[in-house]
Coordinates of C-alpha atoms and ligand atoms in Angstrom, one line a residue:
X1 CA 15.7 9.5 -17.4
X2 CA 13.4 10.6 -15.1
X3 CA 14.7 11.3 -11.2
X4 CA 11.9 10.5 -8.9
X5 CA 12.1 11.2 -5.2
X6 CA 10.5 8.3 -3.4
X7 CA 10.0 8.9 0.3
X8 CA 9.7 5.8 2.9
X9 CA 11.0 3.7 0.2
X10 CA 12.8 1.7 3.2
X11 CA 9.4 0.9 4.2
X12 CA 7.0 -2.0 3.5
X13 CA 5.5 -1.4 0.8
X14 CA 8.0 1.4 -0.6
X15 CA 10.5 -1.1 -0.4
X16 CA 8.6 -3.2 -2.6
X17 CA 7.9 -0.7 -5.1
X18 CA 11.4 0.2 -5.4
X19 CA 12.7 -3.5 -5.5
X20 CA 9.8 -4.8 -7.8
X21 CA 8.7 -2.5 -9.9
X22 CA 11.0 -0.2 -10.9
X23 CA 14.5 -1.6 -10.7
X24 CA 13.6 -5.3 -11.9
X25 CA 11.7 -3.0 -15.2
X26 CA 12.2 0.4 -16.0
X27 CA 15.9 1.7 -16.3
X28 CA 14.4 5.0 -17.8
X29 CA 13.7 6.0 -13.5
X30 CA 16.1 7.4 -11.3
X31 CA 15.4 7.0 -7.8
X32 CA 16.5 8.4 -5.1
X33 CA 15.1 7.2 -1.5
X34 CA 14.4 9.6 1.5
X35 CA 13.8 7.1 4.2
X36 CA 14.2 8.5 8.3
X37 CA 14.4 4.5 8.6
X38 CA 11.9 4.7 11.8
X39 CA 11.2 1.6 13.6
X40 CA 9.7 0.6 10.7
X41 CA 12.4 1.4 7.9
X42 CA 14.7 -1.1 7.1
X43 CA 17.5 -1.0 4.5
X44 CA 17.3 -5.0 4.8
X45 CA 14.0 -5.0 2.7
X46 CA 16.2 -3.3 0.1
X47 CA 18.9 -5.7 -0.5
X48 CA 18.0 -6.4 -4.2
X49 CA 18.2 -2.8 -4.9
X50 CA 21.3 -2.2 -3.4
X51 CA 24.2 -0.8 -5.7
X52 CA 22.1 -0.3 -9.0
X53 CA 23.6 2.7 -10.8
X54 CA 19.8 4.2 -10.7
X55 CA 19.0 3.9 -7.0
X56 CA 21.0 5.9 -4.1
X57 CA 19.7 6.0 -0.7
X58 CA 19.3 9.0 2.0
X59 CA 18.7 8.8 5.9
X60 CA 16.5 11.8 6.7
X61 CA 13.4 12.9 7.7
X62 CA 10.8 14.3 5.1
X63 CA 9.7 17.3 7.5
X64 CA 13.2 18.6 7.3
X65 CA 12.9 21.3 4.5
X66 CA 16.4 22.3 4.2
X67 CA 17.4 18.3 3.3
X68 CA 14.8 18.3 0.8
X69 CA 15.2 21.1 -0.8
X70 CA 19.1 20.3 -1.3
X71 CA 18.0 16.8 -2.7
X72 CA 15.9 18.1 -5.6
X73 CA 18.4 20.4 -6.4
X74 CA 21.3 18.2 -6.1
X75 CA 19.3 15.3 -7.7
X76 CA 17.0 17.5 -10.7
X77 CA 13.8 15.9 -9.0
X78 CA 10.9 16.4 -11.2
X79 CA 8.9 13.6 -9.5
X80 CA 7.8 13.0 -6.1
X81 CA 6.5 9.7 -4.9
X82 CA 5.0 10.1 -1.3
X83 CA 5.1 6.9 0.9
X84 CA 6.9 7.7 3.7
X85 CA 4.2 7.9 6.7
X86 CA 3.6 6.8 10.7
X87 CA 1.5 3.8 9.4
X88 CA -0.3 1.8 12.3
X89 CA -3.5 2.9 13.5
X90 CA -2.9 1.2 17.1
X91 CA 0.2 3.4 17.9
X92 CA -1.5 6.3 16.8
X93 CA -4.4 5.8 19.4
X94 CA -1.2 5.2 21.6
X95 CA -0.3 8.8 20.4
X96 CA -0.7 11.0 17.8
X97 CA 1.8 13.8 17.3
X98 CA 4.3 11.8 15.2
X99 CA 1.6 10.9 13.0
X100 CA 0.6 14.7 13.0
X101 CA 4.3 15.6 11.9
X102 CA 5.5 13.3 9.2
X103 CA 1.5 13.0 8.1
X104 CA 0.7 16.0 7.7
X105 CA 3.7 18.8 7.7
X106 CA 5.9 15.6 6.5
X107 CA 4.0 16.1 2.8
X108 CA 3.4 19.8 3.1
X109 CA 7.5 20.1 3.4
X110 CA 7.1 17.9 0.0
X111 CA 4.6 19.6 -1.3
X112 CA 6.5 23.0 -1.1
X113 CA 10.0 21.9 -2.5
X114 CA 7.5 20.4 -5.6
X115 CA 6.2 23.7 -6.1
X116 CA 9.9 25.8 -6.1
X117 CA 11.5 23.0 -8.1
X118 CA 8.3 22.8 -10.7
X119 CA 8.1 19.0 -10.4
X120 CA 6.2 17.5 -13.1
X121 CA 4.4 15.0 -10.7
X122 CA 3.6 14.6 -7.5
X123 CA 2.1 10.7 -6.1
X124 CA 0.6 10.8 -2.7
X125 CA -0.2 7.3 -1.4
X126 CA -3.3 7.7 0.8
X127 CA -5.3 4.8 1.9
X128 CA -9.3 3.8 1.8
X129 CA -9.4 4.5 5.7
X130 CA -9.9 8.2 5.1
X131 CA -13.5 7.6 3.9
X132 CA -14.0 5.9 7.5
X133 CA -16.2 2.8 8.4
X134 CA -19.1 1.3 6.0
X135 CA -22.1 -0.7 7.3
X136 CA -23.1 -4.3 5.2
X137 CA -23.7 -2.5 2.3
X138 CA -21.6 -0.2 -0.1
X139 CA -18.3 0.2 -1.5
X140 CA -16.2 3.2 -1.1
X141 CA -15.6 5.3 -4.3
X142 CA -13.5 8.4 -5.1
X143 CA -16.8 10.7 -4.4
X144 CA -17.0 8.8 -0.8
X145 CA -16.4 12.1 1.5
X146 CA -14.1 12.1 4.0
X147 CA -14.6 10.9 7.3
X148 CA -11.4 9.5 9.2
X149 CA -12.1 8.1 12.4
X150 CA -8.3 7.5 14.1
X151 CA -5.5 9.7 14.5
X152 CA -3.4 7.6 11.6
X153 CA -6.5 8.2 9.1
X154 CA -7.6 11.8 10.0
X155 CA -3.9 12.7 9.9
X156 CA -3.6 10.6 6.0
X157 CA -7.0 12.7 5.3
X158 CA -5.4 16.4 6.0
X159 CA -2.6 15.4 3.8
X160 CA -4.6 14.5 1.3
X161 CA -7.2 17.8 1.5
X162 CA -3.4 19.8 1.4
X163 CA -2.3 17.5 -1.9
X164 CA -5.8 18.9 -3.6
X165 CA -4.7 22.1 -2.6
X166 CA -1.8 22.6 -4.0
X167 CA -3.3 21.6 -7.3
X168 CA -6.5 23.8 -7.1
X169 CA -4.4 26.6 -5.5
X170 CA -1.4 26.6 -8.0
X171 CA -2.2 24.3 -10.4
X172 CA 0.4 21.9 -9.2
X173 CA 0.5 18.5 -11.0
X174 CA -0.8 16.5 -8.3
X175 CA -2.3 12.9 -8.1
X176 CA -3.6 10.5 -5.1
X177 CA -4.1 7.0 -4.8
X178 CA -6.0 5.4 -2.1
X179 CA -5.6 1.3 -1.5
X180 CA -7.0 -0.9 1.2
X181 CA -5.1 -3.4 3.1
X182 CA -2.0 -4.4 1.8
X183 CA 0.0 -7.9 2.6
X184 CA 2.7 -9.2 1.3
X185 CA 6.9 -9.7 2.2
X186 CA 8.5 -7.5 4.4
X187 CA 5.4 -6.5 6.2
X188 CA 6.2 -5.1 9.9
X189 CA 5.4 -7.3 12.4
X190 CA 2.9 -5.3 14.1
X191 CA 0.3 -5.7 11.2
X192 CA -2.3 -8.2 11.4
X193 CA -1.2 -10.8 9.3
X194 CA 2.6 -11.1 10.6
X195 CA 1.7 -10.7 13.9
X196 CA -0.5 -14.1 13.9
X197 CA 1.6 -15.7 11.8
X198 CA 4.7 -15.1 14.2
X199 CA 2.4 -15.6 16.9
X200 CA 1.4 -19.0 15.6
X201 CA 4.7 -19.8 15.0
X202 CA 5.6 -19.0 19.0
X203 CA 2.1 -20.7 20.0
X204 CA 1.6 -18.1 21.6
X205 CA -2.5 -16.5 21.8
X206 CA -3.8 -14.6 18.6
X207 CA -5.3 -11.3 19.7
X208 CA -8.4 -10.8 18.1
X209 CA -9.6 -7.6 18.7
X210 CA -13.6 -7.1 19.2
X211 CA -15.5 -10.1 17.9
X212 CA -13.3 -10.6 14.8
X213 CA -16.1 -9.7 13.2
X214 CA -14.1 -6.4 11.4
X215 CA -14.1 -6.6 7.5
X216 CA -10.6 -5.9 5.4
X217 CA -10.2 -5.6 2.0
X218 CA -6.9 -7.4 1.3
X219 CA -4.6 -6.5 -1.6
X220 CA -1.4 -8.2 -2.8
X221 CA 1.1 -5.4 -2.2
X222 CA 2.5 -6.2 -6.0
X223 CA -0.7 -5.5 -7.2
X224 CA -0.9 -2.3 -5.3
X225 CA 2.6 -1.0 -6.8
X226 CA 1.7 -1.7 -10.1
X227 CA -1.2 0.3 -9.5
X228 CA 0.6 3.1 -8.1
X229 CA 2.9 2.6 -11.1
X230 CA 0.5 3.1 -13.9
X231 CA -1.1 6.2 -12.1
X232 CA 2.4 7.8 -11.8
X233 CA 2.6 7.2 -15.4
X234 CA -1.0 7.7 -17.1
X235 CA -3.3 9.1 -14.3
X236 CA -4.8 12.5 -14.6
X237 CA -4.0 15.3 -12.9
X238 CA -5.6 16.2 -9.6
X239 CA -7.4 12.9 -9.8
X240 CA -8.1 10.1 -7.2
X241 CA -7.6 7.0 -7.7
X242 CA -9.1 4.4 -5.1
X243 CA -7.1 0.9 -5.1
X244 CA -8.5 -2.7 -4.5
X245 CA -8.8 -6.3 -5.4
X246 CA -12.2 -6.6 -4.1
X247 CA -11.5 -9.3 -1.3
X248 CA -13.6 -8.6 1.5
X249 CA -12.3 -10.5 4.4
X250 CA -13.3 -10.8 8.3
X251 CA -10.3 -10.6 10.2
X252 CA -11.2 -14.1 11.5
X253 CA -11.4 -15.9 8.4
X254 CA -7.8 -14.3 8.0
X255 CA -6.2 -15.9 11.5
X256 CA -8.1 -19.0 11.1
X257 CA -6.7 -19.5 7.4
X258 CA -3.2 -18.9 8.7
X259 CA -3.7 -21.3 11.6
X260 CA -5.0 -23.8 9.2
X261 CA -1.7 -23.5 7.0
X262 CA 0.7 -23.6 9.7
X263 CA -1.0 -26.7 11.1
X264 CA -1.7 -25.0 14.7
X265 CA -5.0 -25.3 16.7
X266 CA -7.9 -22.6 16.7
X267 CA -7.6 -22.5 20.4
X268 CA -5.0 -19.9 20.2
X269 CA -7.2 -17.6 19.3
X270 CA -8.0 -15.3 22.0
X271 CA -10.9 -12.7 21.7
X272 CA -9.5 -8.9 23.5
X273 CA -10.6 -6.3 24.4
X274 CA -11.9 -3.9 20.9
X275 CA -9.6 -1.1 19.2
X276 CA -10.9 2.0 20.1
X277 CA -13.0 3.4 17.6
X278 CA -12.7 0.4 15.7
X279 CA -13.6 0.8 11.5
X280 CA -16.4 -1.9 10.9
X281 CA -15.9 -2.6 7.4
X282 CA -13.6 -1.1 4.2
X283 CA -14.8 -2.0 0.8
X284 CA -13.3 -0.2 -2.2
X285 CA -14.6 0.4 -5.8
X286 CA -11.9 -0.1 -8.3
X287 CA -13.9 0.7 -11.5
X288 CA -12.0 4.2 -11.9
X289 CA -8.7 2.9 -12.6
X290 CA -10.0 -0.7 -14.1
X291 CA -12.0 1.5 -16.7
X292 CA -9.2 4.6 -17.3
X293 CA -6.0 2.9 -17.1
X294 CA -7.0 -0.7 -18.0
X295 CA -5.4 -1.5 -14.2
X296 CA -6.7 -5.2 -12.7
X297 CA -5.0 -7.4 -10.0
X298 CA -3.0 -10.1 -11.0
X299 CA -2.7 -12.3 -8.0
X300 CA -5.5 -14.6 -6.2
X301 CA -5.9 -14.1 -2.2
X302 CA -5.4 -17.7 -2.3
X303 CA -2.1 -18.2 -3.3
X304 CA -0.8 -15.2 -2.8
X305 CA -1.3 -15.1 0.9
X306 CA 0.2 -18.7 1.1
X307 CA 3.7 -17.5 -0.5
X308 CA 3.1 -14.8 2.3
X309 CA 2.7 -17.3 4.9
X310 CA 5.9 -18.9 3.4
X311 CA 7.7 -16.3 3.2
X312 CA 7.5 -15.6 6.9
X313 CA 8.7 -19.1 7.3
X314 CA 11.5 -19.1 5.1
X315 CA 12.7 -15.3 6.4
X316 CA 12.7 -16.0 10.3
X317 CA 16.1 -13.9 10.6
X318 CA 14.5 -10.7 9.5
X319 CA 11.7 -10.7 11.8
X320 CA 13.3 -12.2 14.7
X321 CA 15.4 -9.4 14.9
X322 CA 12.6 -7.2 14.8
X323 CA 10.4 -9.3 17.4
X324 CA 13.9 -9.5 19.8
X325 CA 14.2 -5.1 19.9
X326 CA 12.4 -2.4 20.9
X327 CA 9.2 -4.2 18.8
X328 CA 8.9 -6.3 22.6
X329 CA 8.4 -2.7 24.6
X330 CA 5.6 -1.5 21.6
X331 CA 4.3 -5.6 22.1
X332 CA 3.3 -5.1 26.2
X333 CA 2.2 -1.7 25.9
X334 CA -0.6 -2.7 23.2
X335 CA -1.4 -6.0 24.7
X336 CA -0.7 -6.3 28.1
X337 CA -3.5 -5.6 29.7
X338 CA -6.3 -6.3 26.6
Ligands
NAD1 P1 5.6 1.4 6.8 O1 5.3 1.8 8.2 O2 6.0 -0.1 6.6 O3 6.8 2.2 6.2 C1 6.8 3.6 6.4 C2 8.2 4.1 5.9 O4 8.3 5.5 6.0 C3 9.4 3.6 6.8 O5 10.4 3.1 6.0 C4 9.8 4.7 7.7 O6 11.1 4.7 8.1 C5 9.5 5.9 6.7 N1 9.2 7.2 7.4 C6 8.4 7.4 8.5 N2 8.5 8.6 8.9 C7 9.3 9.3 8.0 C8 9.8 10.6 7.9 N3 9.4 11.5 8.8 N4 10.7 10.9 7.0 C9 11.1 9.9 6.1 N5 10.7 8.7 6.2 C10 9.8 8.3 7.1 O7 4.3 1.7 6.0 P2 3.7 1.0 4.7 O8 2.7 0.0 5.1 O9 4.8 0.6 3.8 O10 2.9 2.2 4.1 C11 3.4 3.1 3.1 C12 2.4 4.1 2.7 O11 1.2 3.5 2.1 C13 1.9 5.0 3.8 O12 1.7 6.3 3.4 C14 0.5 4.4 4.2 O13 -0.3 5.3 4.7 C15 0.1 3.9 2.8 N6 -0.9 2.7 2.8 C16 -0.6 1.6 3.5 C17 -1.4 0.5 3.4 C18 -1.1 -0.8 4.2 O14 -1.9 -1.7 4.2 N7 0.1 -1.0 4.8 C19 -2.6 0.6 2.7 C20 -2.9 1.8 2.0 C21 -2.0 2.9 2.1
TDX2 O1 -3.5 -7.6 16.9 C1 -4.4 -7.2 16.1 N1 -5.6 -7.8 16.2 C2 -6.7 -7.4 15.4 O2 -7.8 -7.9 15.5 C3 -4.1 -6.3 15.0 C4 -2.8 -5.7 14.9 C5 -5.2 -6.0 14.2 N2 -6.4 -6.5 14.4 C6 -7.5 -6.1 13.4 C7 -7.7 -4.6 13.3 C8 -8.2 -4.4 11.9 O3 -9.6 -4.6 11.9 O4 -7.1 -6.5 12.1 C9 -7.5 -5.6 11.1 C10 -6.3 -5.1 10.4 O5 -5.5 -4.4 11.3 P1 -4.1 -3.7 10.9 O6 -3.2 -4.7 10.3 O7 -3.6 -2.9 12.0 O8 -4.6 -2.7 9.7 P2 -5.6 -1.5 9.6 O9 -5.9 -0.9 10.9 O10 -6.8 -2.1 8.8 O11 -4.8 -0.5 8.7 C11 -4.0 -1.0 7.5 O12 -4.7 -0.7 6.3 C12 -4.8 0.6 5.8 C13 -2.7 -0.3 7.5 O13 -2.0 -0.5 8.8 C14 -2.8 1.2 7.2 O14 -1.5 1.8 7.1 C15 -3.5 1.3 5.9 O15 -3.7 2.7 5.6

């Protein structure tokens, strides 16, 4: 049995690793889930996980040392899977100490109960925006230096530089994985694809920031778990691994495709004014983790975003009581006046 501490598993994509991956197909993991369950946890996404004899669930905040110290003693935690994180670029331009906190000192707090309690591994779940913005040309790769350009990214960045550290420093048996854009079920609705979606859905307008002209490379968040699976299992130590199902995308394409499926008219689309140090274009090279761990995606962009798209159809009472809260105060302060 091995107990794994997986933080922001209440999350989007935690939530998905947890429900998916692990308790769906490996009974040899015992998980235990340190979620703060932020605007953007939700025990809801965690329904088919609830009440398996290898899954228990704690409300608390990774920066406080004391609870997570007591949890890898009380739980033997020999493995630490890192997701919990302030995730959205626009409220981090809106302000960044959060991010800072649960970023940054969130994983150091991690990092330091890893080292006392000699875990065996330690996952941190990073994200292709730490290498910045490319031009046309060019993919990023795990020798891309860093250069975060927003508050979310620079603070990803510093976590990751500290994760290195630890292993260079004390030999600690660290390993990072960096993915691009994820979609998928359970996605918050402040993320580009649910918001247009539910914004189609309200026909209300589509912000588009800048000229839409912004390239994403979009990844089934399945294919990203399994990813982050088979590094926590057979990737080396102190290694990077970048993540990606190479499907380049201008955010355009993305909110016309959805406008096409729902049946609704391009003229909601409305053009606003740009994010603030806006990344042009994100592009990752997979080959690392293709060629070393025989890792490839499994889903198409095509149908895969359609289920998406259904999904959202078929689960209105999840997000409308997201939309209907605090969500509306975040809404008008990001978009009012664009
Ligand atoms: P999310 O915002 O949906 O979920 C984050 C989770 O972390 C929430 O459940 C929240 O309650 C929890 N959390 C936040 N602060 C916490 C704290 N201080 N202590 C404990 N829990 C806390 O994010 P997501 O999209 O699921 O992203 C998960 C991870 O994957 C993040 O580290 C993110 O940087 C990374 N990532 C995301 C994407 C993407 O496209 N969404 C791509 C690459 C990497
Ligand atoms: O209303 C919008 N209008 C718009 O044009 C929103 C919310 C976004 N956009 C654009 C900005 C980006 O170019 O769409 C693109 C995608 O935006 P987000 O969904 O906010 O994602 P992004 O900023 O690319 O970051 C995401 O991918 C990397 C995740 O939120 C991060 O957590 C992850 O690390």
């Amino acid at each position: 049995m091995k107990n794994i501490l997986v933080t922001g598993g209440a999350g989007f994509i935690g939530s998905n690793f947890i429900n998916h991956i692990l308790l769906e197909k490996r009974d040899d993991y015992n998980i235990v889930n340190l979620d703060k369950l932020t605007y953007a946890g939700n025990l809801e996404n965690l329904r088919p996980s609830e009440g398996k004899k290898n899954y228990h669930f704690i409300k608390g905040d990774i920066t406080n040392s004391d609870l997570v110290n007591y949890i890898f003693e009380k739980f033997k935690i020999k493995y630490v899977i890192n997701f919990a994180a302030e995730s959205h670029v626009d409220r981090s331009i809106l302000g960044s100490e959060i991010f800072y906190r649960t970023n940054v000192i969130g994983t150091n707090v991690l990092l330091e109960a890893a080292r006392r309690f000699e875990a065996e591994k330690f996952l941190q779940v990073s994200t292709d925006e730490v290498y910045g913005s490319l031009g046309e040309e060019g993919l990023f790769t795990e020798q891309t230096p860093l250069s975060p350009n927003s508050p979310y990214s620079s603070s990803k960045a510093a976590a990751d530089m500290m994760v290195l550290a630890f292993h260079h420093t004390y030999g600690m048996p660290v390993v990072i994985t960096r993915c691009s854009n994820n979609y998928g079920s359970y996605q918050f609705p402040e993320k580009l694809i649910p918001l247009m979606i539910i914004n189609a859905l309200h026909n209300k307008k589509l912000p588009v920031y800048g000229d839409g002209m912004n390239v994403r490379d979009w990844i089934y968040v399945i294919d990203h778990n399994k990813a982050i699976d088979l590094v926590f299992e057979k990737g080396r130590t102190g290694e990077v691994y970048n993540i990606g199902a190479s499907n380049e995308m201008p955010n355009i394409k993305i909110v016309k495709l959805i406008l096409n499926h729902l049946k609704k008219s391009d003229d909601l689309i409305q053009f606003v004014q740009d994010r603030p140090g806006h990344d042009r274009r994100y592009a990752i090279n997979s080959y690392k983790i293709q060629n070393e761990l025989g890792w490839k995606p499994t889903y198409t962009f095509e149908s895969a975003i359609q289920q998406t798209i259904e999904w959202y159809l078929q689960n209105k009472n999840w997000w409308e009581r997201i939309i209907s809260g605090e969500y509306k105060n975040y809404y008008e302060l990001q978009y009012k006046n664009r």
